[in-house]
mmCIF file of C-alpha atoms in Angstrom:
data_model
loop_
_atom_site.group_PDB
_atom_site.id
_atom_site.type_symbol
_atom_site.label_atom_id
_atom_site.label_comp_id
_atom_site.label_asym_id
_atom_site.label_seq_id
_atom_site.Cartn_x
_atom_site.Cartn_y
_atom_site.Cartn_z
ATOM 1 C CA UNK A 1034 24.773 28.936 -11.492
ATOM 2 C CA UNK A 1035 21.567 29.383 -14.037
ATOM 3 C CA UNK A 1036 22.302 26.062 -15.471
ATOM 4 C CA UNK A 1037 23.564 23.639 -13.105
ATOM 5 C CA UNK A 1038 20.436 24.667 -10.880
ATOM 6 C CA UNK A 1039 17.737 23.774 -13.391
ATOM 7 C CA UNK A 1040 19.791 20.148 -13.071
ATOM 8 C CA UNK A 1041 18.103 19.563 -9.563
ATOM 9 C CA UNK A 1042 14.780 19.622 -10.967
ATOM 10 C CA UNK A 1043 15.119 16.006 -11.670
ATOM 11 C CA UNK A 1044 16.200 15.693 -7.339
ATOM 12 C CA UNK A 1045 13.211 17.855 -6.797
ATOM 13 C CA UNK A 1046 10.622 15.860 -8.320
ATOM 14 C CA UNK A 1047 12.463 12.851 -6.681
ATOM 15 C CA UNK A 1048 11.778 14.651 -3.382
ATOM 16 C CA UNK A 1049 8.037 15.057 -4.284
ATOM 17 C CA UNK A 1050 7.485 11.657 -5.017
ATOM 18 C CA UNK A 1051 9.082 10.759 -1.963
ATOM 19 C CA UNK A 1052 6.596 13.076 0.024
ATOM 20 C CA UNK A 1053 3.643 11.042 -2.309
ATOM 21 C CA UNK A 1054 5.014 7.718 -1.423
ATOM 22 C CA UNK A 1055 7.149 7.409 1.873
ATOM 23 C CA UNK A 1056 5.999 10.345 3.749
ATOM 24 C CA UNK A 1057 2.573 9.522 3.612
ATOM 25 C CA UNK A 1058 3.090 6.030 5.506
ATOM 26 C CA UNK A 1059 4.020 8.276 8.461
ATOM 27 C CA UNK A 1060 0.445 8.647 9.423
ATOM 28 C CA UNK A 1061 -1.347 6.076 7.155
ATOM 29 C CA UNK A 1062 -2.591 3.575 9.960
ATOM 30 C CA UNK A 1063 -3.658 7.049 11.792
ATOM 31 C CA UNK A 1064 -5.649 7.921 9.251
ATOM 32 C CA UNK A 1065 -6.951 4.328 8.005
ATOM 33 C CA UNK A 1066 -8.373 3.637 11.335
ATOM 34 C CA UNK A 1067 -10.159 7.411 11.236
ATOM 35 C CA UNK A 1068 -8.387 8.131 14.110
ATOM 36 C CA UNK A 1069 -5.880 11.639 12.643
ATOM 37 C CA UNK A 1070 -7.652 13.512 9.564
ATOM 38 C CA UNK A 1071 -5.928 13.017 6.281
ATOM 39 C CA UNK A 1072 -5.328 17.272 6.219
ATOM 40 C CA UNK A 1073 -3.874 17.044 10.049
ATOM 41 C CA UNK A 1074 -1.664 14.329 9.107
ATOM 42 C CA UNK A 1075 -0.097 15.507 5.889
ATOM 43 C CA UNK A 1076 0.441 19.292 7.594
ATOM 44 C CA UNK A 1077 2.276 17.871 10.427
ATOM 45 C CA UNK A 1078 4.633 15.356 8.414
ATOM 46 C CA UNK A 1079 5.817 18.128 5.967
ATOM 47 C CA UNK A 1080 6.626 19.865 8.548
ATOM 48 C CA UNK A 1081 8.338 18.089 10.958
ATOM 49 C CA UNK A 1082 9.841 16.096 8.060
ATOM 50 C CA UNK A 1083 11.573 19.387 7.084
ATOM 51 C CA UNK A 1084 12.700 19.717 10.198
ATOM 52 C CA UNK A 1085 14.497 16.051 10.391
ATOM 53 C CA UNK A 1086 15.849 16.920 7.018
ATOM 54 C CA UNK A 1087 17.647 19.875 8.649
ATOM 55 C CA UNK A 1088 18.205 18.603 12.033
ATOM 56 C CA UNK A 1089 19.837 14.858 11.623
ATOM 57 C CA UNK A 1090 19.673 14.372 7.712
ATOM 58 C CA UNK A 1091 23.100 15.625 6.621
ATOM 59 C CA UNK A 1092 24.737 12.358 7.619
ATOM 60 C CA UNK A 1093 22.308 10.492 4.683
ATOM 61 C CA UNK A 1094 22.725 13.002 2.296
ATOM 62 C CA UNK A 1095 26.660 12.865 2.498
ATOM 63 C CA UNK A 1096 26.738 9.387 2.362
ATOM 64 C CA UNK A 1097 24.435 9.232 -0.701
ATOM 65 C CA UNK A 1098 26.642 11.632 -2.241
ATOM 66 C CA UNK A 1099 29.946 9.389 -1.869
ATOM 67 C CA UNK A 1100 28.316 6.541 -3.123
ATOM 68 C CA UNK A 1101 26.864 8.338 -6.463
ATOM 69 C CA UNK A 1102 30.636 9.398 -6.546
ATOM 70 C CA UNK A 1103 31.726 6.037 -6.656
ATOM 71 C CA UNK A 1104 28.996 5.079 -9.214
ATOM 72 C CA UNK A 1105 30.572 7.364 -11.581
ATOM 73 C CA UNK A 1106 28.145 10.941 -11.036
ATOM 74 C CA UNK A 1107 30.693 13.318 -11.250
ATOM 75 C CA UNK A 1108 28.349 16.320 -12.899
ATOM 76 C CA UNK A 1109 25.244 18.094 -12.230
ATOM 77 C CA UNK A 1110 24.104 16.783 -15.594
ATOM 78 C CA UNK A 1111 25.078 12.969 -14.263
ATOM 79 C CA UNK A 1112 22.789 13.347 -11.350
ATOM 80 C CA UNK A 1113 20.103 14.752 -13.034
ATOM 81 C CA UNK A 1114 19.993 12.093 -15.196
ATOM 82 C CA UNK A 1115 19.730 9.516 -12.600
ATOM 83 C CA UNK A 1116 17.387 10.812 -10.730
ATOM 84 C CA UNK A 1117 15.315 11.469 -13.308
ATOM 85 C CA UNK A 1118 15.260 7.701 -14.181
ATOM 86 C CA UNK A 1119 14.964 6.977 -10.324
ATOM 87 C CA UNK A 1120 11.733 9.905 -9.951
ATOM 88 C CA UNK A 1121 10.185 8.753 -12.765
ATOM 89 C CA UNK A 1122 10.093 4.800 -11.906
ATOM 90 C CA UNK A 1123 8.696 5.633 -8.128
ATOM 91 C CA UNK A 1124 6.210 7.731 -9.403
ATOM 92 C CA UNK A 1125 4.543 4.943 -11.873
ATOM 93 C CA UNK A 1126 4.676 2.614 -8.689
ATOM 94 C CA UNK A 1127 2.691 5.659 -6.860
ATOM 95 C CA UNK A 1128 -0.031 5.649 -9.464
ATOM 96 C CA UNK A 1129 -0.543 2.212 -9.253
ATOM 97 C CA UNK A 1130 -0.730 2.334 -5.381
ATOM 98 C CA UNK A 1131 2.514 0.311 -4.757
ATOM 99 C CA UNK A 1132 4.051 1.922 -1.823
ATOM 100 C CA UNK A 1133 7.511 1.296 -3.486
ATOM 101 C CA UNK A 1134 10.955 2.156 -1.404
ATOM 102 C CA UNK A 1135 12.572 5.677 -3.328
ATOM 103 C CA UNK A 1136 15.662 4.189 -1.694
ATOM 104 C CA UNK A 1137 15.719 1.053 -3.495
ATOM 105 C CA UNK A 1138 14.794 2.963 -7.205
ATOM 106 C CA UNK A 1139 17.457 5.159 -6.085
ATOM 107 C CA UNK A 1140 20.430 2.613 -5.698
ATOM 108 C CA UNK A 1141 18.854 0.542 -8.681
ATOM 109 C CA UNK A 1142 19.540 3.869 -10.763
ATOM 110 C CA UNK A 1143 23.141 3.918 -9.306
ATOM 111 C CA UNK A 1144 23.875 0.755 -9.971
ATOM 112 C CA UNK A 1145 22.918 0.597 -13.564
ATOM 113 C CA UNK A 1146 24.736 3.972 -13.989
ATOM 114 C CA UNK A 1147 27.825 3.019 -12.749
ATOM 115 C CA UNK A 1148 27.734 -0.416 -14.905
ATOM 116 C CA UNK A 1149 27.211 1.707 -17.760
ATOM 117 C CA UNK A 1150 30.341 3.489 -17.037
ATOM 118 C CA UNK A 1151 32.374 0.756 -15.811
ATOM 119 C CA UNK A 1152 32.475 1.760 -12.537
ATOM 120 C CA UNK A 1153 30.741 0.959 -8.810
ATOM 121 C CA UNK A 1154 31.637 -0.045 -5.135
ATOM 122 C CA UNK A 1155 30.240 -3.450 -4.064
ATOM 123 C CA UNK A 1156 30.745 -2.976 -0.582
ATOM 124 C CA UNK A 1157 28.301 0.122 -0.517
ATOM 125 C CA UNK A 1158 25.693 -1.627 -2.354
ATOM 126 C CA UNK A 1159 25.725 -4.889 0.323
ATOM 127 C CA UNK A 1160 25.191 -2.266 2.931
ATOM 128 C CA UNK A 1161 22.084 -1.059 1.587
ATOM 129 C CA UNK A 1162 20.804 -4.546 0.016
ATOM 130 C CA UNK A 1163 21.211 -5.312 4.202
ATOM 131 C CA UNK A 1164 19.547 -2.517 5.000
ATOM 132 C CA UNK A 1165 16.368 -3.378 2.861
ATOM 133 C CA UNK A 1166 16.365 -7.042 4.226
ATOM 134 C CA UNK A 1167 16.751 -6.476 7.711
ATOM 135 C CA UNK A 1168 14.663 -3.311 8.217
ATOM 136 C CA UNK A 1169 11.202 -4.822 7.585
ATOM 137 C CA UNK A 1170 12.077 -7.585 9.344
ATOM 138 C CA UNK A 1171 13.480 -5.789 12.351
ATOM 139 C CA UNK A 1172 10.300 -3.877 12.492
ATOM 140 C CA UNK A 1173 8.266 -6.932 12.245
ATOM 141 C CA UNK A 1174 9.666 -8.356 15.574
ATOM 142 C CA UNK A 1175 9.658 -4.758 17.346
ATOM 143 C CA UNK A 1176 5.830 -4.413 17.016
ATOM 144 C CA UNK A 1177 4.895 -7.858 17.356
ATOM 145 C CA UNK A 1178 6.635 -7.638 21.017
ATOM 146 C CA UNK A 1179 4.708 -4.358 21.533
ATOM 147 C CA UNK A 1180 1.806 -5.690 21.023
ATOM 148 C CA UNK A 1181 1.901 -8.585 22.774
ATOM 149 C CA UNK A 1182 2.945 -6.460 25.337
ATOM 150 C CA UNK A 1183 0.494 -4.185 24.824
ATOM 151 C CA UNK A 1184 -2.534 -6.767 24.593
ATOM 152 C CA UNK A 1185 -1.485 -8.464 27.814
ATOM 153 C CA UNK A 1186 -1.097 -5.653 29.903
ATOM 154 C CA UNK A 1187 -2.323 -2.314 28.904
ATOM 155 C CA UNK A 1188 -5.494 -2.516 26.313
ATOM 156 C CA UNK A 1189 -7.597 -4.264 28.765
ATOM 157 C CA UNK A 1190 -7.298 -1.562 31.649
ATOM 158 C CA UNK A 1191 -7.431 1.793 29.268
ATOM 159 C CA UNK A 1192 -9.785 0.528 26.957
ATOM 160 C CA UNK A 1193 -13.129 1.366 29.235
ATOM 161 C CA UNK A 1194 -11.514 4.446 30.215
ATOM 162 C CA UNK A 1195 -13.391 7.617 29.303
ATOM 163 C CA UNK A 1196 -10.319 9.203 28.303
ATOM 164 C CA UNK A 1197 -9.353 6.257 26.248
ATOM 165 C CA UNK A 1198 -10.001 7.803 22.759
ATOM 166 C CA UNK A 1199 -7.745 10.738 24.101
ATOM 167 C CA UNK A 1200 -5.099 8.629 25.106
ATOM 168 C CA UNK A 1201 -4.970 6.824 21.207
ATOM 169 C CA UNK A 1202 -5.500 9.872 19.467
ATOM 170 C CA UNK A 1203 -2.195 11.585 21.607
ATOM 171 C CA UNK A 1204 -0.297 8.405 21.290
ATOM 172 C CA UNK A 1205 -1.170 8.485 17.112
ATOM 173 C CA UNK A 1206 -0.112 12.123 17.224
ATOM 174 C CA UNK A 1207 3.249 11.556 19.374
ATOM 175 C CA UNK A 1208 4.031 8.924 17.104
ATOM 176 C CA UNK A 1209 3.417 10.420 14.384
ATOM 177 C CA UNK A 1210 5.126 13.523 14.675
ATOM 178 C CA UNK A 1211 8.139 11.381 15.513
ATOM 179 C CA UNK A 1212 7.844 9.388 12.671
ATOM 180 C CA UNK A 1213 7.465 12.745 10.277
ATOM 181 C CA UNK A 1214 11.204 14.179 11.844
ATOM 182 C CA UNK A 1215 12.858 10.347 11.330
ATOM 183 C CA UNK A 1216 11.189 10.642 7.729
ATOM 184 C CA UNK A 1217 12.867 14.173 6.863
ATOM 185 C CA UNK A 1218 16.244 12.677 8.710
ATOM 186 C CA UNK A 1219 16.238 9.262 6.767
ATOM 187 C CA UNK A 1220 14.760 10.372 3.419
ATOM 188 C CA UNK A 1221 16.074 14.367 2.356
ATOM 189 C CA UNK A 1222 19.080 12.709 1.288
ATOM 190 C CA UNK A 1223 16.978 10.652 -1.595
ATOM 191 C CA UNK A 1224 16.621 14.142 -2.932
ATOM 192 C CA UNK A 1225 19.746 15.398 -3.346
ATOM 193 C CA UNK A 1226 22.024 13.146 -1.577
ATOM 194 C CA UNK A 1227 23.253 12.134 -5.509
ATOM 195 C CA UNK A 1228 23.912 15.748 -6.434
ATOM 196 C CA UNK A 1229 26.325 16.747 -2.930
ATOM 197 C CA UNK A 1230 30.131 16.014 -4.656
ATOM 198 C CA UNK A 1231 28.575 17.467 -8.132
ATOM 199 C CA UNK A 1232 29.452 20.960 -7.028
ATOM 200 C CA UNK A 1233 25.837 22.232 -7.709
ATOM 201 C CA UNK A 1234 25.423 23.763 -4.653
ATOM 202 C CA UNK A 1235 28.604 26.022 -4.161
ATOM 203 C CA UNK A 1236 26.115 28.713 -6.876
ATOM 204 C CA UNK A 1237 23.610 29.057 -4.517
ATOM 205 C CA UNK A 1238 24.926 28.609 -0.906
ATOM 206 C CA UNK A 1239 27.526 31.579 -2.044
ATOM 207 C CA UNK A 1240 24.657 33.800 -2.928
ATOM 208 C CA UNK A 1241 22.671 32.851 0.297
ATOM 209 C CA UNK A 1242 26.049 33.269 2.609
ATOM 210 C CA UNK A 1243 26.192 36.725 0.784
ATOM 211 C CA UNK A 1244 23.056 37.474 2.236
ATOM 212 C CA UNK A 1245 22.348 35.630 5.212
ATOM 213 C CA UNK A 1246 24.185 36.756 8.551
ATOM 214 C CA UNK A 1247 24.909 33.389 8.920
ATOM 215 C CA UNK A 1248 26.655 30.924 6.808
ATOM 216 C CA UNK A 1249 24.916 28.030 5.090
ATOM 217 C CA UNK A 1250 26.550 24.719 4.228
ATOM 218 C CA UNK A 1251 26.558 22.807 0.888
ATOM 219 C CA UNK A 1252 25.018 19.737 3.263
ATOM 220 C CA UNK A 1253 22.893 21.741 4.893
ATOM 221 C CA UNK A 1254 21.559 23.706 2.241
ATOM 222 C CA UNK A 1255 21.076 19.810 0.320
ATOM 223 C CA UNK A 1256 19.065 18.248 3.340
ATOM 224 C CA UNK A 1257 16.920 21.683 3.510
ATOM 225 C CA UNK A 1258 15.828 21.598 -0.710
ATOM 226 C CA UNK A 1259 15.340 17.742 -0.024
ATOM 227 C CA UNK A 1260 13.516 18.142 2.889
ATOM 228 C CA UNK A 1261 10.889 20.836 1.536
ATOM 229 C CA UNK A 1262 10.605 18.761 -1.529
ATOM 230 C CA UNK A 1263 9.488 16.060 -0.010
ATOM 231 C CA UNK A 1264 6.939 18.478 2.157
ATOM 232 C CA UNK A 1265 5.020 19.288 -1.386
ATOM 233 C CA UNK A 1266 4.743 15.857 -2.299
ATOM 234 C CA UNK A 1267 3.061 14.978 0.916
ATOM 235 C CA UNK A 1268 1.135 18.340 0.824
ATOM 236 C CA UNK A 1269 -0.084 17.706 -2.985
ATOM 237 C CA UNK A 1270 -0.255 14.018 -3.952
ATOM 238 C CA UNK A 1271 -0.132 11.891 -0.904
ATOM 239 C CA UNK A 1272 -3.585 10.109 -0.134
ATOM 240 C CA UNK A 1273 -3.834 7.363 -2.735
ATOM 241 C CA UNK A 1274 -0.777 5.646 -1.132
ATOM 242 C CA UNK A 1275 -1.734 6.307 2.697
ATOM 243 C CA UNK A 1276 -4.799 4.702 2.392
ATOM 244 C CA UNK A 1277 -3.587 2.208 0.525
ATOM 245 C CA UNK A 1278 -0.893 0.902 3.618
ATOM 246 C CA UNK A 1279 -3.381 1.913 6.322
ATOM 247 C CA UNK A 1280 -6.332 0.281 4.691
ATOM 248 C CA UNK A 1281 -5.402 -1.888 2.443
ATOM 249 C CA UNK A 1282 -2.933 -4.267 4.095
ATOM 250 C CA UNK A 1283 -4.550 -5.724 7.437
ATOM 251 C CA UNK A 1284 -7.403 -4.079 9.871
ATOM 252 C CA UNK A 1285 -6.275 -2.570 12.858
ATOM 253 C CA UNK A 1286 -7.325 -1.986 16.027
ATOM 254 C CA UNK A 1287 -6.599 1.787 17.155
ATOM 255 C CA UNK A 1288 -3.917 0.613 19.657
ATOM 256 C CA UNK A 1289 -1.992 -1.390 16.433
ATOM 257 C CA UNK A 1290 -2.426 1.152 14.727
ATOM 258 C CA UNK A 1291 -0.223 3.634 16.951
ATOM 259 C CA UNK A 1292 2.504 1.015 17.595
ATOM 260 C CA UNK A 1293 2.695 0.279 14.337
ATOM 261 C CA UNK A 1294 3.599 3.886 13.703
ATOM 262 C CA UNK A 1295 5.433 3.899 16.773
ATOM 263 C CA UNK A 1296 7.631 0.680 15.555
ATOM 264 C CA UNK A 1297 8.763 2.046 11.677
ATOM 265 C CA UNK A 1298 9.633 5.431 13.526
ATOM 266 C CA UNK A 1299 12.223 3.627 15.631
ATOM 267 C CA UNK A 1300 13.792 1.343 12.208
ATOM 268 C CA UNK A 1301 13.978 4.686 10.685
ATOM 269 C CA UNK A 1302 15.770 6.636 13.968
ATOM 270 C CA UNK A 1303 18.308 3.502 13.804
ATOM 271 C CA UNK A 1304 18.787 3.567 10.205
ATOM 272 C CA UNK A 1305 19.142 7.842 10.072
ATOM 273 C CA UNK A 1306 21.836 7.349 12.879
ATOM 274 C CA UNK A 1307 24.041 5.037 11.091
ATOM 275 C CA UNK A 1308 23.326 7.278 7.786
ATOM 276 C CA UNK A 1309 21.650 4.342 5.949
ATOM 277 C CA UNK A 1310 18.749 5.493 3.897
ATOM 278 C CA UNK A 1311 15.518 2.745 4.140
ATOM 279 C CA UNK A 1312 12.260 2.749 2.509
ATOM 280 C CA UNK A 1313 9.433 4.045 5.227
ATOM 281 C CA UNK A 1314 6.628 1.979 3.419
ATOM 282 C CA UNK A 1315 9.013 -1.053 4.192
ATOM 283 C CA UNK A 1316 9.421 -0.455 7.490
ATOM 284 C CA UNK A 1317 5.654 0.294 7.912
ATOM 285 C CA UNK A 1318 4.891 -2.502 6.135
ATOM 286 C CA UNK A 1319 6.820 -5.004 8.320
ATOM 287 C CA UNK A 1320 5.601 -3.258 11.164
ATOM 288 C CA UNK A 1321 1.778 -3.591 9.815
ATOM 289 C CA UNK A 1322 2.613 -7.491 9.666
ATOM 290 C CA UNK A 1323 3.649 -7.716 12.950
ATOM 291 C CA UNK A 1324 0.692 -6.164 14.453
ATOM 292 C CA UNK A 1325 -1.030 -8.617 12.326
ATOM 293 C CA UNK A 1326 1.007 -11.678 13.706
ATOM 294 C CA UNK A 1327 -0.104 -10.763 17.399
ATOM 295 C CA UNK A 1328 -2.842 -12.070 17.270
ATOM 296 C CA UNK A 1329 -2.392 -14.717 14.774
ATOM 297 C CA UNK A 1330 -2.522 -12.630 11.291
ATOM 298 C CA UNK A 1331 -6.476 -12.389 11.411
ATOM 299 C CA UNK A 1332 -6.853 -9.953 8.363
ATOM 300 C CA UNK A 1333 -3.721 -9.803 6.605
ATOM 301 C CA UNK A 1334 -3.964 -9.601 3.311
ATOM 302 C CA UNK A 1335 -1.468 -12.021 1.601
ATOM 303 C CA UNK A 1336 -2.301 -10.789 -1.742
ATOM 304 C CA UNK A 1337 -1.930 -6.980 -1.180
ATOM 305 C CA UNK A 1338 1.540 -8.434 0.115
ATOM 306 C CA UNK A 1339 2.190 -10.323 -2.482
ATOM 307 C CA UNK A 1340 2.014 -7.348 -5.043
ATOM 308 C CA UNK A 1341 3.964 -4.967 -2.552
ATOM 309 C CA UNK A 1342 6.593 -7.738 -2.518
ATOM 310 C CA UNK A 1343 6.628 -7.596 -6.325
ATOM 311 C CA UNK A 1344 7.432 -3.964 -6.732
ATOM 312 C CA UNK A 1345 10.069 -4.279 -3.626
ATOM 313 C CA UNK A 1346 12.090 -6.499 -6.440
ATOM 314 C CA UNK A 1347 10.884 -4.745 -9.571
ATOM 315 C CA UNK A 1348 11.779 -1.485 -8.964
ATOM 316 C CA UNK A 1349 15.309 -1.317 -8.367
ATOM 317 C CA UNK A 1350 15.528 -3.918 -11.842
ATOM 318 C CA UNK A 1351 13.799 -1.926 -13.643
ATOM 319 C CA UNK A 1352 15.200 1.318 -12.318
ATOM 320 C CA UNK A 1353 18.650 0.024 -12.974
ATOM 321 C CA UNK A 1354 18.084 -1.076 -16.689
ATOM 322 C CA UNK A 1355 16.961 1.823 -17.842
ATOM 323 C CA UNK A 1356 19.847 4.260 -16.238
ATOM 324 C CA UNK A 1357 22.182 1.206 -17.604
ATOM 325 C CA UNK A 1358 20.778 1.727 -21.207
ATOM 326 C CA UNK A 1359 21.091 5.655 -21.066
ATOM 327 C CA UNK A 1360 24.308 5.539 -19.663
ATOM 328 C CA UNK A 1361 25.421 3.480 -21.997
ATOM 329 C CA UNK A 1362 24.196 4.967 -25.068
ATOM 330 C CA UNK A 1363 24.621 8.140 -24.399
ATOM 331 C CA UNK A 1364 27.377 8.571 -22.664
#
């Protein structure tokens, strides 16, 4: 048990720099308008993002696990080398404030691996190459409707309302709090999703069921480390990266700002139910562009996009060649 568990260090600091990257989009437009503090925001995505983790995330995590299966991680010491490779590349693309997808450095890592080792499943891949196309976009075209909607028929009549900054501040928190459980749901599984068919897990679920008047799962027991992983990374390292998305990108009016959120929560909630893992900062992203579209992209910042678009690409290249070239020296 000693062993094998010090090999999900590698998932946990995966997990972290989930919670610096992803996580913090939850709430980034909330805080880049001024409208949530940065310390209310992070508090309430760790923990409702624990509780998606625990809640819906199983489905992610076991489907992550079949398809590092098929890529050829059959060990503890398999996994933790991929996600190592997979940590390490998302967490450069933190420092230099490019909210990167963990999903697509993730699969990049998988897919190098499994070259390495002669081995992969081209049908999984597709599904998630699909999933990283038509997220952003789908996003795109559910907040742009929104807020035409929106601007034609609501911001007019509750803008002079007295209770008007009440009404965007509840939205931002509904929203966000939403967004925070899809994130736990959609993302736990980038934890440890690659270590579930490694047998890691039976160790320390046996000693917990020996102690617990309940019993504990190997899933469940995955999507809980992943999701309180994720929690520190939000609770620790998280504010570079939300300003950057809710600042950086386009300006938005309060009311944008909460569909926005309101927008990537439902791509995620769609993606968590079919048990396809998606980058938050794309959906976010997409979501941040459509809100821009609505009223004819005043402020977006093609350049900021630009450079996002760049690491979108980069990462799961550059992720992949590097668990390619270990795998295949190595091992």
């Amino acid at each position: 048990m000693g062993l094998e568990t010090l090999f999900l260090t590698s998932g946990a600091f995966m997990g972290w720099s989930v919670g610096t990257n992803d996580a913090s989009n939850v709430f980034g437009t909330a805080v880049g308008t001024k409208v949530i503090k940065f310390r209310t925001a992070i508090w309430l995505t760790a923990i409702f993002a624990v509780l998606g983790a625990v809640l819906v995330g199983q489905q992610v995590v076991y489907d992550l696990g079949n398809v590092a299966y098929d890529h050829a991680v059959r060990t503890p010491l398999h996994a933790f080398i991929v996600m190592l490779v997979s940590a390490t590349v998302v967490t450069v693309m933190t420092i230099i404030k490019a909210p990167v997808s963990t999903s697509q450095s993730l699969i990049g890592a998988l897919m190098g691996w499994g070259f390495a080792q002669s081995m992969g499943n081209f049908a999984q891949i597709t599904r998630f190459f699909s999933a990283w196309i038509i997220s952003p976009v789908l996003t795109m075209f559910v907040c742009l409707m929104l807020c035409v909607v929106a601007q034609r028929f609501i911001e007019a009549r509750v803008k002079g309302l007295a209770a008007y900054d009440y009404f965007i501040k509840g939205g931002y928190l509904v929203a966000g709090i939403f967004g925070a459980f899809t994130l736990g749901a959609n993302n736990a599984g980038n934890a440890m999703g690659v270590y579930y068919r490694t047998g890691v897990f039976e160790g320390p679920v046996a000693v917990l069921n020996s102690l617990l008047p309940f019993e504990v799962t190997a899933l469940g027991f995955a999507a809980l480390v992943g999701g309180l992983t994720l929690a520190l990374g939000v609770l620790t390292f998280s504010k570079r990266v939300m300003l950057a998305v809710g600042e950086g990108i386009a300006q938005l009016s309060p009311l944008q700002g909460f569909l926005v959120v309101f927008s990537s929560s439902i791509t995620l909630l769609v993606f968590s139910i079919w048990g396809i893992s998606i980058s938050t900062s794309q959906a976010v992203i997409g979501a941040i562009m459509g809100a821009s579209f609505s009223k004819g992209h005043r402020g977006l910042d093609f350049k900021v996009l630009g450079r996002i678009f760049v690491a979108w690409f980069g990462t799961p290249t550059l992720a992949g060649l590097i668990a390619f070239a270990v795998g295949r020296i190595f091992f």
